[in-house]
Short mmCIF file of C-alpha atoms in Angstrom, two decimals:
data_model
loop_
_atom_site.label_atom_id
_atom_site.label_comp_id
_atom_site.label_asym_id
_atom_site.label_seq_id
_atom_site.Cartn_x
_atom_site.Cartn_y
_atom_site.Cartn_z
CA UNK A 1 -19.39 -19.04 -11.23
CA UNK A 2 -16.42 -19.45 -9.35
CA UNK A 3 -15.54 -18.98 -5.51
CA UNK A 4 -12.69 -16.59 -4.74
CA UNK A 5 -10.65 -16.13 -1.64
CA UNK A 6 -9.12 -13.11 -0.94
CA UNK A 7 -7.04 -12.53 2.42
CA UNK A 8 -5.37 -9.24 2.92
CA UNK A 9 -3.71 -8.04 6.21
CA UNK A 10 -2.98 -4.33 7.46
CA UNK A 11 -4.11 -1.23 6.95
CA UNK A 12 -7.09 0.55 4.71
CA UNK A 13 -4.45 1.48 2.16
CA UNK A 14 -3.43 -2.51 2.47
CA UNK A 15 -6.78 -3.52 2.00
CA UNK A 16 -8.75 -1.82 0.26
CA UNK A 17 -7.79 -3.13 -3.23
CA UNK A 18 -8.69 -7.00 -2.16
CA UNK A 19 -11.50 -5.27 -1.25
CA UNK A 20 -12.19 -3.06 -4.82
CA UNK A 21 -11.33 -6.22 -7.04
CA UNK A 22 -13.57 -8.18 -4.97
CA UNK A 23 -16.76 -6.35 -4.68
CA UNK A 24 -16.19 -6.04 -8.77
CA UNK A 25 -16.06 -10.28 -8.48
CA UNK A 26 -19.20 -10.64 -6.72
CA UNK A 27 -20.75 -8.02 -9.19
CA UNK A 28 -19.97 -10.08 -11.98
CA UNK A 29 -21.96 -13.16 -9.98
CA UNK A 30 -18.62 -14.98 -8.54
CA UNK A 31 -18.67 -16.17 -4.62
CA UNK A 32 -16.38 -14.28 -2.88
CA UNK A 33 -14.62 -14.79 0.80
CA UNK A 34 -12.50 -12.00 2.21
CA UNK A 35 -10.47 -11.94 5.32
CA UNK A 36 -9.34 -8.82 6.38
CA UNK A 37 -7.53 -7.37 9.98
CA UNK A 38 -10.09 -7.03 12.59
CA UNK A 39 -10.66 -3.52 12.64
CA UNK A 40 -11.54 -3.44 8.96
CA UNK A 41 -14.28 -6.68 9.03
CA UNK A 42 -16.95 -3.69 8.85
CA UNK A 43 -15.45 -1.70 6.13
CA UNK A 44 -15.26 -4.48 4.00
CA UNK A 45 -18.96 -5.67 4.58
CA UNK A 46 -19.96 -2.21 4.21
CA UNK A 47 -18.93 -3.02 0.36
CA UNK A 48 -21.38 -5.63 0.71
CA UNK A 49 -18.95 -9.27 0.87
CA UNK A 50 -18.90 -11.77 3.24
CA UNK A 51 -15.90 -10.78 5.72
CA UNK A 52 -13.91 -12.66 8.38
CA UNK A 53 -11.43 -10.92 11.06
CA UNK A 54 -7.57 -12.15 9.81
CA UNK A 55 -4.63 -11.79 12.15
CA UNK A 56 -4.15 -9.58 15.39
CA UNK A 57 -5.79 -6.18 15.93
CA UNK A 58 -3.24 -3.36 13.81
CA UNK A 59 -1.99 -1.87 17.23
CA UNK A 60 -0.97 -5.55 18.65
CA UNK A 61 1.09 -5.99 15.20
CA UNK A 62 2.72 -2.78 14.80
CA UNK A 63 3.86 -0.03 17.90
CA UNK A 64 2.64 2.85 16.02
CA UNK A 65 6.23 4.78 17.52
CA UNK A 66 8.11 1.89 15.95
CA UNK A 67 6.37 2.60 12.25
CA UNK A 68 6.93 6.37 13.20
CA UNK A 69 10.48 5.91 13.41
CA UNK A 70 10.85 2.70 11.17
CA UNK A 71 13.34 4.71 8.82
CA UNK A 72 15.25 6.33 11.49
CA UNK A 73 15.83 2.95 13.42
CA UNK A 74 16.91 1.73 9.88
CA UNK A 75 19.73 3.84 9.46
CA UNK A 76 20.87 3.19 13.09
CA UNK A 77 20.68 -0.38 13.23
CA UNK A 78 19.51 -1.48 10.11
CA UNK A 79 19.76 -5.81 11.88
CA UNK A 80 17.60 -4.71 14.66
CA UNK A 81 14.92 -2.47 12.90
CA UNK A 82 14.76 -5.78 10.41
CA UNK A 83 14.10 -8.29 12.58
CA UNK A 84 11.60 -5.94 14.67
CA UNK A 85 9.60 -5.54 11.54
CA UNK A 86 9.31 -9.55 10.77
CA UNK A 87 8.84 -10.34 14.72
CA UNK A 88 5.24 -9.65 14.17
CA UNK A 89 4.75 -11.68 10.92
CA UNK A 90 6.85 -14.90 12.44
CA UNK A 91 4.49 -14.68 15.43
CA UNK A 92 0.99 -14.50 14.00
CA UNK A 93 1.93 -17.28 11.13
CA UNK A 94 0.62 -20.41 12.59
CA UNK A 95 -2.62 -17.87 13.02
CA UNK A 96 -2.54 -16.21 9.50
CA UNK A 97 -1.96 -20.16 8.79
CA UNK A 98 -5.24 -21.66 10.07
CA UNK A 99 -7.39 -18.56 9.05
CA UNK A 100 -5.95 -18.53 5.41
CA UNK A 101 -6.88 -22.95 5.61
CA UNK A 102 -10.11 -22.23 6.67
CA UNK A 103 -10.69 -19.57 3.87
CA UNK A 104 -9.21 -21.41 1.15
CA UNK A 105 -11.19 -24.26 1.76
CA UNK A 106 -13.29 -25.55 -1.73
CA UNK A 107 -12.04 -22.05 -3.40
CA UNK A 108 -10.92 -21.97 -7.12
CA UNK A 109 -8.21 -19.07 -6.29
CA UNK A 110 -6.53 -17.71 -3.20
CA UNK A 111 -5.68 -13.99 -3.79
CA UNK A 112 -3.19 -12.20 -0.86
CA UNK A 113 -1.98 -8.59 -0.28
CA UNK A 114 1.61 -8.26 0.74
CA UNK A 115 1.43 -9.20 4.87
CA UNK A 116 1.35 -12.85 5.05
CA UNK A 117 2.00 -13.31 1.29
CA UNK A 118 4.63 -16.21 2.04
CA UNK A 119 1.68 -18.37 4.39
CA UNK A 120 -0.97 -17.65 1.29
CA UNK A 121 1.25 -18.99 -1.24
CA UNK A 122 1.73 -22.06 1.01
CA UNK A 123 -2.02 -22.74 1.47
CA UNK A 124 -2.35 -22.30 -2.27
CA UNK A 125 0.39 -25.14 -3.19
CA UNK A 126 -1.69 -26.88 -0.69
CA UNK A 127 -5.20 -26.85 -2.00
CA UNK A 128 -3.61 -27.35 -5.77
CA UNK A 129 -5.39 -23.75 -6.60
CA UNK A 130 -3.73 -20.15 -8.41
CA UNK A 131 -2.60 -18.02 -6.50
CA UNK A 132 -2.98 -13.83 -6.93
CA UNK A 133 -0.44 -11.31 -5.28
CA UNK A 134 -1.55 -7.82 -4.96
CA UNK A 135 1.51 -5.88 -4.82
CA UNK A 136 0.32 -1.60 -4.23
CA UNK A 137 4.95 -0.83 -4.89
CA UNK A 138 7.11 -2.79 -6.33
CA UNK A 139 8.02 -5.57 -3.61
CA UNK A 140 10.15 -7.36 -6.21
CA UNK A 141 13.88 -6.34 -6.08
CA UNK A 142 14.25 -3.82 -8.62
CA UNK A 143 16.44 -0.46 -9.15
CA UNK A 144 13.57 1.96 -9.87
CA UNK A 145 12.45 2.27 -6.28
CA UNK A 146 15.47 4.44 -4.97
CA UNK A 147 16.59 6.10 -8.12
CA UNK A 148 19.18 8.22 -6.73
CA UNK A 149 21.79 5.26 -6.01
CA UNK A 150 23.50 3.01 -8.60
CA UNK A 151 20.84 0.62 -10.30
CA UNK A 152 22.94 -2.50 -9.12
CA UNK A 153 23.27 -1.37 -5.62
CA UNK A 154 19.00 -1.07 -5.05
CA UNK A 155 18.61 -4.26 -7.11
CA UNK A 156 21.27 -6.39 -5.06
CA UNK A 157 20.01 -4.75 -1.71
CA UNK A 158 16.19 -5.94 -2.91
CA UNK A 159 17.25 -9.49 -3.22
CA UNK A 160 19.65 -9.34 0.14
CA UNK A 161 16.42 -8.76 2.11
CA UNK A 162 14.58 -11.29 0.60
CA UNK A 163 17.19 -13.62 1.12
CA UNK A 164 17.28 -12.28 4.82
CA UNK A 165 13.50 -12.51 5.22
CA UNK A 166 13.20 -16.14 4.21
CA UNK A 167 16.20 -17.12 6.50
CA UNK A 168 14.21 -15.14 9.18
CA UNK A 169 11.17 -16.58 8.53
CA UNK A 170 12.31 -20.35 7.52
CA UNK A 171 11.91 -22.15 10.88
CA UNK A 172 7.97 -21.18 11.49
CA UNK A 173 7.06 -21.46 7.18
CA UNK A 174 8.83 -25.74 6.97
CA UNK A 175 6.37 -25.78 9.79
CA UNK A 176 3.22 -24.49 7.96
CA UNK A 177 4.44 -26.22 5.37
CA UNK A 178 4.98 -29.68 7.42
CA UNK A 179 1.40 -29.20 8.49
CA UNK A 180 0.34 -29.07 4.58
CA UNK A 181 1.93 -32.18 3.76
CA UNK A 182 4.56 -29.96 1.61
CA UNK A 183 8.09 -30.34 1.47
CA UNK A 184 10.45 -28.20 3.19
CA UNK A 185 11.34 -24.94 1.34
CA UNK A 186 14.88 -24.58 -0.28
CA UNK A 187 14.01 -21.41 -2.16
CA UNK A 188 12.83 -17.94 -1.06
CA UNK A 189 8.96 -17.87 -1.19
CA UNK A 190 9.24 -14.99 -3.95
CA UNK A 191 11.76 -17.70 -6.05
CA UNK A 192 8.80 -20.38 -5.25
CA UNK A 193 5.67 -17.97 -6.38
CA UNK A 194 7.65 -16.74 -9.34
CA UNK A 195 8.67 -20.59 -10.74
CA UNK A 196 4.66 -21.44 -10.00
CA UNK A 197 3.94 -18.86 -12.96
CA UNK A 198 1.41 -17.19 -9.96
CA UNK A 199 0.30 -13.46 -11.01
CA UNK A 200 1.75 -10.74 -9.43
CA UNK A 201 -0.70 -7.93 -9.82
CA UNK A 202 1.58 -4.50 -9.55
CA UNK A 203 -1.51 -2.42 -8.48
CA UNK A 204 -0.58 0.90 -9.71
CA UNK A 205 0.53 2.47 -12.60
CA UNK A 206 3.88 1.80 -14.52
CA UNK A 207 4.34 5.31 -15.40
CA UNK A 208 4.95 5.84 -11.81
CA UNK A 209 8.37 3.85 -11.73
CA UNK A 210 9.87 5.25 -15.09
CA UNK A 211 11.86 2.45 -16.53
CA UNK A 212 10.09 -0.77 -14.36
CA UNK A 213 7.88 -2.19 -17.04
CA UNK A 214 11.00 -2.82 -19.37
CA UNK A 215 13.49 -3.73 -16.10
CA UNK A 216 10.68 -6.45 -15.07
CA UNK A 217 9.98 -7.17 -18.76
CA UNK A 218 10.44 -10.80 -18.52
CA UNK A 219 8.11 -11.30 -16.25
CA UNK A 220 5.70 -9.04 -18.15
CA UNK A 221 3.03 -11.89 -18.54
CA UNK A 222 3.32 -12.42 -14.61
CA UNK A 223 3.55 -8.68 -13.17
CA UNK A 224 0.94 -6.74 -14.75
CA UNK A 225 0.25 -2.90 -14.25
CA UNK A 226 -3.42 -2.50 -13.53
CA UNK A 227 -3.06 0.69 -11.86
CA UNK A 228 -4.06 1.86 -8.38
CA UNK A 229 -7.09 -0.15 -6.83
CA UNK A 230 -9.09 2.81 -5.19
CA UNK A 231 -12.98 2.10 -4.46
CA UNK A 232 -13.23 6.54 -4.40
CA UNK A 233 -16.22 5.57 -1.73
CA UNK A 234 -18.51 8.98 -0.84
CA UNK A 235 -19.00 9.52 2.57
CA UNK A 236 -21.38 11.12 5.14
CA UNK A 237 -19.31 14.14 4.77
CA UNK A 238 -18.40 14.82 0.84
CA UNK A 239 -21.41 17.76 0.66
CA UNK A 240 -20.62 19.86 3.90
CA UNK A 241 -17.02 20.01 2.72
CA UNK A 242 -17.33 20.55 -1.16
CA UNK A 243 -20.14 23.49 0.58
CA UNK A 244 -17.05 24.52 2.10
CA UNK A 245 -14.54 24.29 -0.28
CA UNK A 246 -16.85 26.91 -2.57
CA UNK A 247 -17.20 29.45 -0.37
CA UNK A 248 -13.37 30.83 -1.12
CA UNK A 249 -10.24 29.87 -3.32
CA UNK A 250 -9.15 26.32 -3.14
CA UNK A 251 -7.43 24.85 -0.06
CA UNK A 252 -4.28 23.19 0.34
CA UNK A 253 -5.81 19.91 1.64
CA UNK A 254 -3.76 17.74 4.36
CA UNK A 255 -4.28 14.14 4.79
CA UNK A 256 -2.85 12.40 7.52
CA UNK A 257 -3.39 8.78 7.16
CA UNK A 258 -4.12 5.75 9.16
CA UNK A 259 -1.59 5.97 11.82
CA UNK A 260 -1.92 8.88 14.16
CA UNK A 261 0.59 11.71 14.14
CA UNK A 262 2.35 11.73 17.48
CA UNK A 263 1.22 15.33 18.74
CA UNK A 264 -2.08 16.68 16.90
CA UNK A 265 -1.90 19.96 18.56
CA UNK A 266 1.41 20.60 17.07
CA UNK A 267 0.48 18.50 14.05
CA UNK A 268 -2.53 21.83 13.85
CA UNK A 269 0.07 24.83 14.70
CA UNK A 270 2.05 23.76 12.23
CA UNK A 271 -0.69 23.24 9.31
CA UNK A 272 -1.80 26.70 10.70
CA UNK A 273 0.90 28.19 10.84
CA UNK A 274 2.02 27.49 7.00
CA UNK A 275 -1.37 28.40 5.68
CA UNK A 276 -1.20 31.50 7.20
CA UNK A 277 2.27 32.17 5.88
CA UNK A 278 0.94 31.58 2.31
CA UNK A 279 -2.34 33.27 2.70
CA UNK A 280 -3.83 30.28 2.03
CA UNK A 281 -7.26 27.78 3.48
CA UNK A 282 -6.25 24.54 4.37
CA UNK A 283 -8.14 21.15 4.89
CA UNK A 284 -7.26 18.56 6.91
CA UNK A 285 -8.74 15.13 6.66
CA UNK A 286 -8.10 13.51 9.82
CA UNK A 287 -7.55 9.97 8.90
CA UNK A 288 -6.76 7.65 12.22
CA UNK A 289 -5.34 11.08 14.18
CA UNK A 290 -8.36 12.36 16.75
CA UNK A 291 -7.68 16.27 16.59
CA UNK A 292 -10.73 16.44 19.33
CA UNK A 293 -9.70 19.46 21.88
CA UNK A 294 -7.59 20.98 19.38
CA UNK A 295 -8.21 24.94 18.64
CA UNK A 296 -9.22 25.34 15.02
CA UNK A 297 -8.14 28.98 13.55
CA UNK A 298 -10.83 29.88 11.24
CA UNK A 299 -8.76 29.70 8.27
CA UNK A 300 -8.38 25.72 8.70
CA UNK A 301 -11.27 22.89 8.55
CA UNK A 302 -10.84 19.41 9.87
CA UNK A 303 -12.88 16.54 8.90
CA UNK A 304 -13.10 12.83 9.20
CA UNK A 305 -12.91 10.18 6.11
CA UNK A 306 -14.13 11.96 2.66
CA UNK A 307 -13.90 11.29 -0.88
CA UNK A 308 -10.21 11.92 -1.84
CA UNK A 309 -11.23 12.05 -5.44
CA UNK A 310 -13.25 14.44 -5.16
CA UNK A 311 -11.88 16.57 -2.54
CA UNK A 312 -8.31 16.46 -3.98
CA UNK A 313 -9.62 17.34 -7.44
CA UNK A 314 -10.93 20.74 -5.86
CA UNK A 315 -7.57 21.36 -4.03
CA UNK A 316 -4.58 23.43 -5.12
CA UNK A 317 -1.98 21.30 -3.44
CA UNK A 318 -2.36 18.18 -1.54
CA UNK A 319 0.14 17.23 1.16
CA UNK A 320 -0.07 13.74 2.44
CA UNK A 321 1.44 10.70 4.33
CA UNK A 322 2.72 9.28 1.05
CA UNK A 323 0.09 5.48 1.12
CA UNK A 324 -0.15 4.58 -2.29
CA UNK A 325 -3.91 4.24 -2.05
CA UNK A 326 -3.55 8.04 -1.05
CA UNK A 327 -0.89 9.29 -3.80
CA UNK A 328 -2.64 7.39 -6.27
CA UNK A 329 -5.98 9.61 -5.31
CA UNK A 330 -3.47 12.68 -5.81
CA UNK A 331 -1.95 11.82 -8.87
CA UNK A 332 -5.75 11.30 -10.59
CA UNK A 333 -6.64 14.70 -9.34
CA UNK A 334 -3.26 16.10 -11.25
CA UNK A 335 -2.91 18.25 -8.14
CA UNK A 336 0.88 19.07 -6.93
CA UNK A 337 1.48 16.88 -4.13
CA UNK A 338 3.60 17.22 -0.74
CA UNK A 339 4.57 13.45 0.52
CA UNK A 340 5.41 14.13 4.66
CA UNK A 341 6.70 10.51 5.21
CA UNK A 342 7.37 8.31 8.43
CA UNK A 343 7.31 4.54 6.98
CA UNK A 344 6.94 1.52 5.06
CA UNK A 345 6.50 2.55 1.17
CA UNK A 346 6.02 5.99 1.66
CA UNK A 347 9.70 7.40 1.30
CA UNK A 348 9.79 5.61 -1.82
CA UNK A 349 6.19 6.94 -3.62
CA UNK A 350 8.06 10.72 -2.43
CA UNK A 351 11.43 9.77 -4.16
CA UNK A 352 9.57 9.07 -7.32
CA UNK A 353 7.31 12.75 -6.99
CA UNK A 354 9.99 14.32 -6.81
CA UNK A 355 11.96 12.66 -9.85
CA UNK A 356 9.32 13.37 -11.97
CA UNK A 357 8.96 17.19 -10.85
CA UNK A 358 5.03 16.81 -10.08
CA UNK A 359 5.25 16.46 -6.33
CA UNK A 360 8.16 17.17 -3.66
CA UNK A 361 8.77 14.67 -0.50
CA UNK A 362 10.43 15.35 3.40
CA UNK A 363 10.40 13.17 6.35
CA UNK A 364 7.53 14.12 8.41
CA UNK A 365 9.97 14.31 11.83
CA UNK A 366 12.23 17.03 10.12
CA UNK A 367 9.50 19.01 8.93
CA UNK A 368 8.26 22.44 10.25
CA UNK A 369 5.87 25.30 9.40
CA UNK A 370 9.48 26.97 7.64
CA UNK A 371 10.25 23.77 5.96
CA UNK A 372 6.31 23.37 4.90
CA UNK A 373 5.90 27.18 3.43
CA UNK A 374 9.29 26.54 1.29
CA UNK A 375 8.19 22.79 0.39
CA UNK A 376 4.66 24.22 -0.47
CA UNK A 377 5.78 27.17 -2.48
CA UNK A 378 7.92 25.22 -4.93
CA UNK A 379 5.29 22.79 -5.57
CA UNK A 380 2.60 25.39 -5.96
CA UNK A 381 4.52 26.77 -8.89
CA UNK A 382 2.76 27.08 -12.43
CA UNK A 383 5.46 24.35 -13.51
CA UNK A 384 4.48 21.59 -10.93
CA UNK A 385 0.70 22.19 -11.91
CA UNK A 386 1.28 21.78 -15.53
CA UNK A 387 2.96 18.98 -14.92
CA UNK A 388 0.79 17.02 -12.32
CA UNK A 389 -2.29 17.85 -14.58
CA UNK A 390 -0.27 16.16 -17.49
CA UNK A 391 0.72 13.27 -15.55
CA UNK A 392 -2.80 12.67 -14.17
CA UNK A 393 -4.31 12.61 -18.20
CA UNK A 394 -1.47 9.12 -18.58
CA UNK A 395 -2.73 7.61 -14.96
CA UNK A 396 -5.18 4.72 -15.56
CA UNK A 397 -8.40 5.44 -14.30
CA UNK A 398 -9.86 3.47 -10.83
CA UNK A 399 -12.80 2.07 -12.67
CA UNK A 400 -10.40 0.91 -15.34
CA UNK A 401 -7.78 -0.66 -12.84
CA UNK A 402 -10.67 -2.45 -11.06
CA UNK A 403 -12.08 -4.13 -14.23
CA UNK A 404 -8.34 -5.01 -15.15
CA UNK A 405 -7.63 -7.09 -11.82
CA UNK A 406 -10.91 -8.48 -12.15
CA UNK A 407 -10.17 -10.38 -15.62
CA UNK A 408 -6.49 -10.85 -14.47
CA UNK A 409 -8.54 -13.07 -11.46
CA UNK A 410 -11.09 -14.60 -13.31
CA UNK A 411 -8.39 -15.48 -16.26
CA UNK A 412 -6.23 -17.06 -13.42
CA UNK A 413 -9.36 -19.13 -12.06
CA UNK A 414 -10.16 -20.08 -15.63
CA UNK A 415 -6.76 -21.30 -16.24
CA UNK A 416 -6.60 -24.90 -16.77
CA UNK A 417 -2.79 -26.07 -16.52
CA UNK A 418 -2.10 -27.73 -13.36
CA UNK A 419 -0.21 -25.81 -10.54
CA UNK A 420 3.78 -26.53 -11.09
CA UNK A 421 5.73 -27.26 -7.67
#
């Protein structure tokens, strides 16, 4: 038996695949710490491990207008957005620091999502012990994630902002790493973790990023695909809505995600509004947006947290915030899918729907119930379905991708080469 720490910060779509591989640890009779944001502590002993709060509350990390408008502010001031989005991570790192210590403590592996990734690998060297990144998009610079600019021109922008980042970031990490008894960094963490030979688990499927298994090929032993780390939980609410879903044609289903949408009355007129224009029933799963107080026309249902699997499976089209936990749920079903993006990874899981013709993407500020009809309608053609039902036959399966991490960690634990500095 082993003991395995696992520390992931941010939201459910961040989390939940520390929390999928590790619930498949403990099954297999492995001890297994987790440390997750403080809002999420339940969730994640409500899959039945032993959890601990990790970093600030979501709201006091992130505005929710700033992730919003993250992309907008990027294009405006591109300096300013940048150093906005690391104030938060340079702040709570002497926290993250003494949490991930604490954690770490007697473990045979430290495992870390992508917030805080940098202070995990630190605590790692520390303790002499493997280190496991779980990476849900490619985070390593590459030229598949914005494939309609020159290959050279994505790749050398990825490695700019690492470069950036670690400058950004170097003061408060020779200080974590001062307080480890480690020498002062002269590398980018990324360099560091990749010369350590630490695993790099790219938790989703390759297929999705045509051409990123061969670019990334020498690291192949190092980045392995597992595919998306989805738990595909039931809920409290799975039977009134499949009831639901029977009594007509199949909806278009909406999900908005964690972070509520700014206006939920006009996030409803619109929804409404589109439906009605396509004589269609729509379903909206409510995610972190509270819709209370909001009239309902009969031809649209709202409903809290439910089985995406399941529920996309039944739909005709799914439109979506663009999380990968979320499109990886709508690729499975091999359901057309509508990205509406604000932030973070989400522009790029749209860029790569629409390259492969199975999905279509728009910024969720510039979209209306015009724009929606005419983005709905071409995705809703027989062409898209054919196509997302073909694509979903090629994604690997959630059970699958858990079992895959699971070995991946275990292997890593087993290893018995010493840790390289």
């Amino acid at each position: 038996m082993k003991t395995f720490a696992l520390a992931c910060y941010g939201s459910r779509g961040d989390v939940e695949p520390s929390i999928a591989v590790g619930r498949e640890l403990q099954c297999r009779g492995h001890d297994v710490r987790i440390a997750v944001q403080p809002a999420l502590v339940e969730f994640a002993e409500s899959a039945g491990l032993q959890a601990i709060a990790y970093g600030p509350q979501l709201e006091d990390f992130y505005n929710e207008d700033f992730l919003r408008s993250f992309w907008v502010q990027v294009v405006r001031n591109p300096t300013g957005a940048l150093r906005q989005l690391w104030a938060p991570i340079i702040r709570y790192w002497p926290e993250t620091n003494r949490t991930l210590r604490a954690l770490a403590d007697g473990a045979d592996l430290l495992s870390t999502g992508l917030n805080f990734e940098q202070a995990a690998a630190n605590v790692a060297e520390h303790y002499r012990i493997p280190l496991v990144s779980l990476h849900h998009f490619p985070m390593r610079p590459n030229s598949e994630v914005v494939p309609t600019l020159p290959p050279p021109l994505v790749r050398s922008t990825g490695k700019v902002l690492e470069w950036l980042f670690w400058r950004a970031t170097k003061k408060v990490e020779n200080e974590q790493r001062a307080g480890l008894g480690l020498p002062k960094a002269t590398v980018s963490s990324p360099r560091r973790i990749a010369d350590r030979g630490s695993l790099e688990i790219q938790a989703y499927d390759a297929i999705c990023f045509p051409g990123l298994k061969e670019e990334w090929s020498r690291w192949a032993a190092q980045r392995p695909f597992v595919g998306a780390l989805t738990m595909e939980l039931s809920t409290g609410a799975d039977e009134e809505v499949e009831a639901w879903i029977a009594t007509g044609p199949a909806p278009i289903c909406f999900a908005t995600g964690s972070i509520p949408v700014e206006s939920p009355s006009a996030t409803v007129e619109m929804i409404s509004a589109a439906c009605a224009g396509l004589g269609e029933r729509g379903l909206l799963c409510a995610g972190g947006t509270d819709f209370g107080g909001v009239t309902i026309p009969d031809h649209l249902k709202i409903v809290g947290a439910v089985n995406y699997a399941k529920v996309f499976a039944a739909s005709k089209a799914v439109v979506h915030h663009g999380g990968s936990g979320t499109t990886a749920s709508s690729l499975r079903a091999g359901v057309p899918t509508l990205i509406l993006w604000n932030s973070a990874d989400q522009p790029y899981w749209g860029n790569q729907l629409s390259r492969l013709k199975i999905g279509g993407a728009r910024r969720f500020s510039k979209t209306t119930s015009k724009t929606l009809v005419a983005d709905l309608r071409r995705i809703l053609a027989p062409d898209y379905g054919s196509r997302a039902r073909e694509f979903a036959t090629r994604m690997t399966p959630a059970r699958e991708s858990i079992a895959k991490a699971a070995d991946l960690f275990e292997s890593a634990a087993n290893a018995q080469s010493p840790m390289t500095r």
